[in-house]
Short mmCIF file of C-alpha atoms in Angstrom, two decimals:
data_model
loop_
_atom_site.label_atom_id
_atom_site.label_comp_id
_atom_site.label_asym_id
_atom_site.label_seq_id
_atom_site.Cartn_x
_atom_site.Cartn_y
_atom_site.Cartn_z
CA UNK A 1 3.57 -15.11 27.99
CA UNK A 2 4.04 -12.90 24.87
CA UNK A 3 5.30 -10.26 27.20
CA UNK A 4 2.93 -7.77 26.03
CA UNK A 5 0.77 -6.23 28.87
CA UNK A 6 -2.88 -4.91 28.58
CA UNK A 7 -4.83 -3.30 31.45
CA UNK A 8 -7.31 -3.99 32.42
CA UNK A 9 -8.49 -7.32 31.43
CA UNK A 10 -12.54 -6.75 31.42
CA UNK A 11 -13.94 -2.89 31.08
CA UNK A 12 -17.87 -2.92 31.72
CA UNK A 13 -19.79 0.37 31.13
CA UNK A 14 -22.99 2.15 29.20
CA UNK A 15 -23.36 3.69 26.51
CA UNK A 16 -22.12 7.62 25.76
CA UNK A 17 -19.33 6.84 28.27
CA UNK A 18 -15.34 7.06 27.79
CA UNK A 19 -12.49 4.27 28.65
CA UNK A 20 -9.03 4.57 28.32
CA UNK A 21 -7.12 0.83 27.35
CA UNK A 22 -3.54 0.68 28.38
CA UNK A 23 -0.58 -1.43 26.30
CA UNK A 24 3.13 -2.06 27.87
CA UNK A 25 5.32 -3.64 24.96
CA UNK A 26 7.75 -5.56 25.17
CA UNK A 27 10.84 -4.79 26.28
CA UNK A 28 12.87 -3.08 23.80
CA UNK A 29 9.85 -3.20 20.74
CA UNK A 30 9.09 0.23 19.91
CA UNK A 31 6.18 -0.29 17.95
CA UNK A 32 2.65 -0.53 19.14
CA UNK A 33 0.05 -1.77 16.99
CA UNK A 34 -3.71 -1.89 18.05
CA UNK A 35 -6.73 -4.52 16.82
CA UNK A 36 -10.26 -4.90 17.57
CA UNK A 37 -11.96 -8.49 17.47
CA UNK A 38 -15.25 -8.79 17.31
CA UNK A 39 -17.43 -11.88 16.83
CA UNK A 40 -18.76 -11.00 12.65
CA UNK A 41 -15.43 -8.82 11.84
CA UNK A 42 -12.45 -11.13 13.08
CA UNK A 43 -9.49 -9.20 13.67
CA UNK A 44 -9.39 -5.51 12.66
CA UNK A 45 -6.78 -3.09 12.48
CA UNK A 46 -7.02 0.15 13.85
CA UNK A 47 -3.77 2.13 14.51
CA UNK A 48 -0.11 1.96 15.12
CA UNK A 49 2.34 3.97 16.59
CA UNK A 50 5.97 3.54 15.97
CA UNK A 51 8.79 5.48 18.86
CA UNK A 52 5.73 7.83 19.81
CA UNK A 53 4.75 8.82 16.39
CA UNK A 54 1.57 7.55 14.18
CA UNK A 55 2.47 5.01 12.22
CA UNK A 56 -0.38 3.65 10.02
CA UNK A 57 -4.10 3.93 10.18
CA UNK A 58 -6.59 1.29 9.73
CA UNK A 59 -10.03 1.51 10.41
CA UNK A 60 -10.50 3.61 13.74
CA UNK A 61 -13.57 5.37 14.63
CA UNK A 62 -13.04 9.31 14.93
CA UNK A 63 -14.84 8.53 18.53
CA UNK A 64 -11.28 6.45 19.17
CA UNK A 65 -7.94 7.82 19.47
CA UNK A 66 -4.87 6.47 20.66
CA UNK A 67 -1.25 7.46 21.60
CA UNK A 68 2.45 6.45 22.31
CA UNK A 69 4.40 8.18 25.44
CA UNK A 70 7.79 8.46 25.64
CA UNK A 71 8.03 5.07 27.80
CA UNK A 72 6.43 3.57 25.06
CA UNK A 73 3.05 2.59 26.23
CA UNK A 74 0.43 3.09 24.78
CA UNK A 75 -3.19 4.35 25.62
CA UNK A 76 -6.16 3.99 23.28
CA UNK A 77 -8.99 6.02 24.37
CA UNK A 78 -12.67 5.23 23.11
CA UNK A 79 -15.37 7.46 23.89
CA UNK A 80 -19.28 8.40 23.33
CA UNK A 81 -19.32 4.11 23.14
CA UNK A 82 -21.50 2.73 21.45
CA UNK A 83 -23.30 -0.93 22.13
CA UNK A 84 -21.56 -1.95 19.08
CA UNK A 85 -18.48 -1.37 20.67
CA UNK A 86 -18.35 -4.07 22.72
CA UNK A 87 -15.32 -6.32 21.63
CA UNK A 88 -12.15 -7.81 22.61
CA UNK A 89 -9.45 -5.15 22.25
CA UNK A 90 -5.90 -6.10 21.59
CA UNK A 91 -2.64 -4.67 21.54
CA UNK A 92 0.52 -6.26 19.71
CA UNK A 93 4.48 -4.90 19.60
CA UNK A 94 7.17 -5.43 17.48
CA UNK A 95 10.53 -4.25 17.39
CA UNK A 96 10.74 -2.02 14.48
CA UNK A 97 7.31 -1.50 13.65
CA UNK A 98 8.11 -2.38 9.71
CA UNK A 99 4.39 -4.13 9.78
CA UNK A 100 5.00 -6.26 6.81
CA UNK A 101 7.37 -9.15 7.77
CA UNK A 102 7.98 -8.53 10.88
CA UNK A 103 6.54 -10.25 14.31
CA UNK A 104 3.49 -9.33 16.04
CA UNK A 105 3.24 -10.31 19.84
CA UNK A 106 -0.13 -9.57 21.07
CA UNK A 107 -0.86 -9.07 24.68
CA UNK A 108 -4.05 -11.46 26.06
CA UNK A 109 -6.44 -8.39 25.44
CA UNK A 110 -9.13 -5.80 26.80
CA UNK A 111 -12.84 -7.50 26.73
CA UNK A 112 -14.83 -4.25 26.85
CA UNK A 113 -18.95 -4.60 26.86
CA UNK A 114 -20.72 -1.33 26.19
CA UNK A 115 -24.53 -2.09 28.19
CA UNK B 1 -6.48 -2.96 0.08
CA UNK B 2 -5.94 -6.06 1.40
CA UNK B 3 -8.34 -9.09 2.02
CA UNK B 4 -8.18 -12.39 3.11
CA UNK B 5 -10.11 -15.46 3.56
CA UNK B 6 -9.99 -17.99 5.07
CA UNK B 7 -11.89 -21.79 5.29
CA UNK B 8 -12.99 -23.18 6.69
CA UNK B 9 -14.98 -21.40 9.96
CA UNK B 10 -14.65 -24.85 11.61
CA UNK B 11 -12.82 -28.03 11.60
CA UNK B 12 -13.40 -31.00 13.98
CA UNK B 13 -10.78 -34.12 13.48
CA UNK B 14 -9.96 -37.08 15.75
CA UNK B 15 -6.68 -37.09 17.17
CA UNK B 16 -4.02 -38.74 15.63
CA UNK B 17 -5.59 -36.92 11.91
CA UNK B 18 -4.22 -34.02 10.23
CA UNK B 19 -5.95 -31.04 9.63
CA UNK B 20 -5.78 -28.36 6.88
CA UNK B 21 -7.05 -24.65 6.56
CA UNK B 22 -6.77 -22.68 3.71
CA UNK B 23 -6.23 -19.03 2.96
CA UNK B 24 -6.37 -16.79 -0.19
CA UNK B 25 -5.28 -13.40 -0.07
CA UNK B 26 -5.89 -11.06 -2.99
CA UNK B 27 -2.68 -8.30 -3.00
CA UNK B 28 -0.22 -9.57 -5.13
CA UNK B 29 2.06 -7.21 -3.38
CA UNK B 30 1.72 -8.92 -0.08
CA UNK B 31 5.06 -10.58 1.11
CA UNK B 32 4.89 -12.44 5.04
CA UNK B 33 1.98 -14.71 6.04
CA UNK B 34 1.80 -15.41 9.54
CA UNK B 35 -0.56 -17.74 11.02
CA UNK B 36 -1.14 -17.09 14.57
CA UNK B 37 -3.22 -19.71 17.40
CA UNK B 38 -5.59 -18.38 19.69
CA UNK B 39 -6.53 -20.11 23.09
CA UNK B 40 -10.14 -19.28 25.23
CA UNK B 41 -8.79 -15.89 27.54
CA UNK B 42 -5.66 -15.18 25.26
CA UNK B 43 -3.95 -13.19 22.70
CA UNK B 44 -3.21 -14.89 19.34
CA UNK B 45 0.30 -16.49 19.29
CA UNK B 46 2.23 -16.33 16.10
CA UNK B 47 2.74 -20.52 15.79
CA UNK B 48 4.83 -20.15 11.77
CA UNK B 49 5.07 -17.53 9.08
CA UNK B 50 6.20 -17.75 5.71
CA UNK B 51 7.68 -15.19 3.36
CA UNK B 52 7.19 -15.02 -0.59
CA UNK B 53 10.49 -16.32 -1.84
CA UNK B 54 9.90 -19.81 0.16
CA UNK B 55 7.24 -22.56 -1.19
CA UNK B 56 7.49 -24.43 1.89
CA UNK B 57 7.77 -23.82 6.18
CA UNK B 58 7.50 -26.84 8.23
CA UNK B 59 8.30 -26.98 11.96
CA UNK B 60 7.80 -30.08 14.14
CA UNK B 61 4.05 -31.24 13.06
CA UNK B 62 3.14 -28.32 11.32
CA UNK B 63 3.57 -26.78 7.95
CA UNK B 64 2.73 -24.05 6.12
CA UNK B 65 2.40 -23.64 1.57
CA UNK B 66 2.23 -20.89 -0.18
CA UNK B 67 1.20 -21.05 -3.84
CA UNK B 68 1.56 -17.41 -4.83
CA UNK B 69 0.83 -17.93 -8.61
CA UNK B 70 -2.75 -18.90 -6.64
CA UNK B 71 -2.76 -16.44 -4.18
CA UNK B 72 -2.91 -18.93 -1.61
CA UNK B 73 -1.24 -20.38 1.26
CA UNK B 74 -2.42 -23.08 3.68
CA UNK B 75 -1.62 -24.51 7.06
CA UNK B 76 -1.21 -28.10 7.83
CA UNK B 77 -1.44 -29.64 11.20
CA UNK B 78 -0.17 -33.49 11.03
CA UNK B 79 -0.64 -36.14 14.20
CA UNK B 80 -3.09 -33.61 16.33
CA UNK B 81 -3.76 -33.79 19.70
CA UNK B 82 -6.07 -32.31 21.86
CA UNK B 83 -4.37 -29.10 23.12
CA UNK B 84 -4.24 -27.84 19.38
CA UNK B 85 -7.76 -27.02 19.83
CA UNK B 86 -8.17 -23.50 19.28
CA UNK B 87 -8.76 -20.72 16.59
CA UNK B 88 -6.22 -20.60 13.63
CA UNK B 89 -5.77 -16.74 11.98
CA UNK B 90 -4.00 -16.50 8.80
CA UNK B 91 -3.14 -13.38 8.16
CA UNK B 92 -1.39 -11.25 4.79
CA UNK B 93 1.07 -8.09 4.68
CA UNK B 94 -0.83 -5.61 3.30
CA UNK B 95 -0.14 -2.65 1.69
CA UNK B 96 -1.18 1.28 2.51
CA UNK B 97 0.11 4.45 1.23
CA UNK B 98 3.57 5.27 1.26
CA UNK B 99 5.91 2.70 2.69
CA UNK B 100 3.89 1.98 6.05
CA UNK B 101 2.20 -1.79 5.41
CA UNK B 102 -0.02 -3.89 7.87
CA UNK B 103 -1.65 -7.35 8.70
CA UNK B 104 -5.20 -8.20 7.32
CA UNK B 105 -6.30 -11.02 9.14
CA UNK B 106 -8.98 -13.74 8.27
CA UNK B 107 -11.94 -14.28 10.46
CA UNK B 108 -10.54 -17.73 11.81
CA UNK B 109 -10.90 -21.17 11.93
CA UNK B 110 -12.23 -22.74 15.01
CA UNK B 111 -10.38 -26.44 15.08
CA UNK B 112 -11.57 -28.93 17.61
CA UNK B 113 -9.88 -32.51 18.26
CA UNK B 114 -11.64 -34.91 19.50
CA UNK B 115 -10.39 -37.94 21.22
#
């Protein structure tokens, strides 16, 4: 156990909808960093937050957005979904939220299907 | 930026062999390579990582190289046994604007042992 939590585990809906993804680091990490897997793209980066603030910015949709509360969770919010949104969606902490050098822990993930 | 890959997709061995995947990254900038296992249902785990100023990580039957002359670093899995059947990510420190870096990952390596 990696001590990162996701909620919740499997997200079905349809197309044009919104979801919400939840992230609880781990203990005493302040750094948030979320990653989309899919099947022909591996893992991608898409955004992390570091003590509530943006951090970095990978490649996130303008349809996605994300953010850090002052408990530190995190919420990444995708909406007008598209079938090609269907993927695994994962979270990952770290303490400092340096990125290079430092150690991801990734929670067990989101599998969201878009029908 | 940033990109990695990685070979090969898949790797099937008999127990008792070693296996070997291989990674080339192409920022000369980049600093920590993590490799990180992932299981059917879970997050990837970060298994060893390796920073630039070492040649050589090994830890209990695995080992990880980095040539970075090459650009390349490789992971080595000696004696295996079934429950190291999973996907292998490598994965590179990349570099974005300003000081804020982050983790390009390759697209995996599915490695099955057989018995």
């Amino acid at each position: 156990d990696s001590g990162v939590t996701q909620t919740p585990k499997h997200l079905i809906t349809a197309t044009g909808q919104r979801v919400t993804l939840r992230c609880s680091p781990r203990s005493g990490d302040l750094s948030v960093y979320w990653y989309q897997q899919s099947l022909d793209q591996g893992l991608q980066f898409l955004i992390q937050y570091y003590n509530g603030e943006e951090r970095a910015k990978g490649n996130i949709l303008e349809r996605f957005s994300a953010q850090q509360f002052p408990d530190l969770h995190s919420e990444l919010n995708l909406s007008s979904l598209e079938l090609g949104d269907s993927a695994l969606y994962f979270c990952a902490s770290s303490v400092e939220g340096r990125g290079a050098g430092e150690k991801l822990f990734f929670g067990s993930g989101t599998q969201l299907s878009v029908l | 930026g940033e990109n990695v890959e990685q070979h090969p997709s898949t790797l099937s061995v008999q127990e008792g062999d070693s296996a070997v995947i291989k990674c080339t990254y192409s920022d000369s900038a980049s600093n920590y390579f993590p490799w990180y296992k992932q299981e059917l249902g879970k997050g990837p785990q970060l298994i060893i990582d390796i920073r630039s100023n070492v040649g050589e990580k090994k830890d209990q039957r695995i080992a990880v190289t980095l040539n970075k002359t090459a650009k390349h670093f490789s992971l080595h899995i000696t004696e295996t046994q079934p429950e190291d059947s999973a996907v292998y990510f490598c994965a590179a420190s990349g570099r974005l604007a300003g000081t804020a870096s982050k983790l390009t990952f390759g697209t995996g390596t599915r490695l099955q042992v057989t018995l």
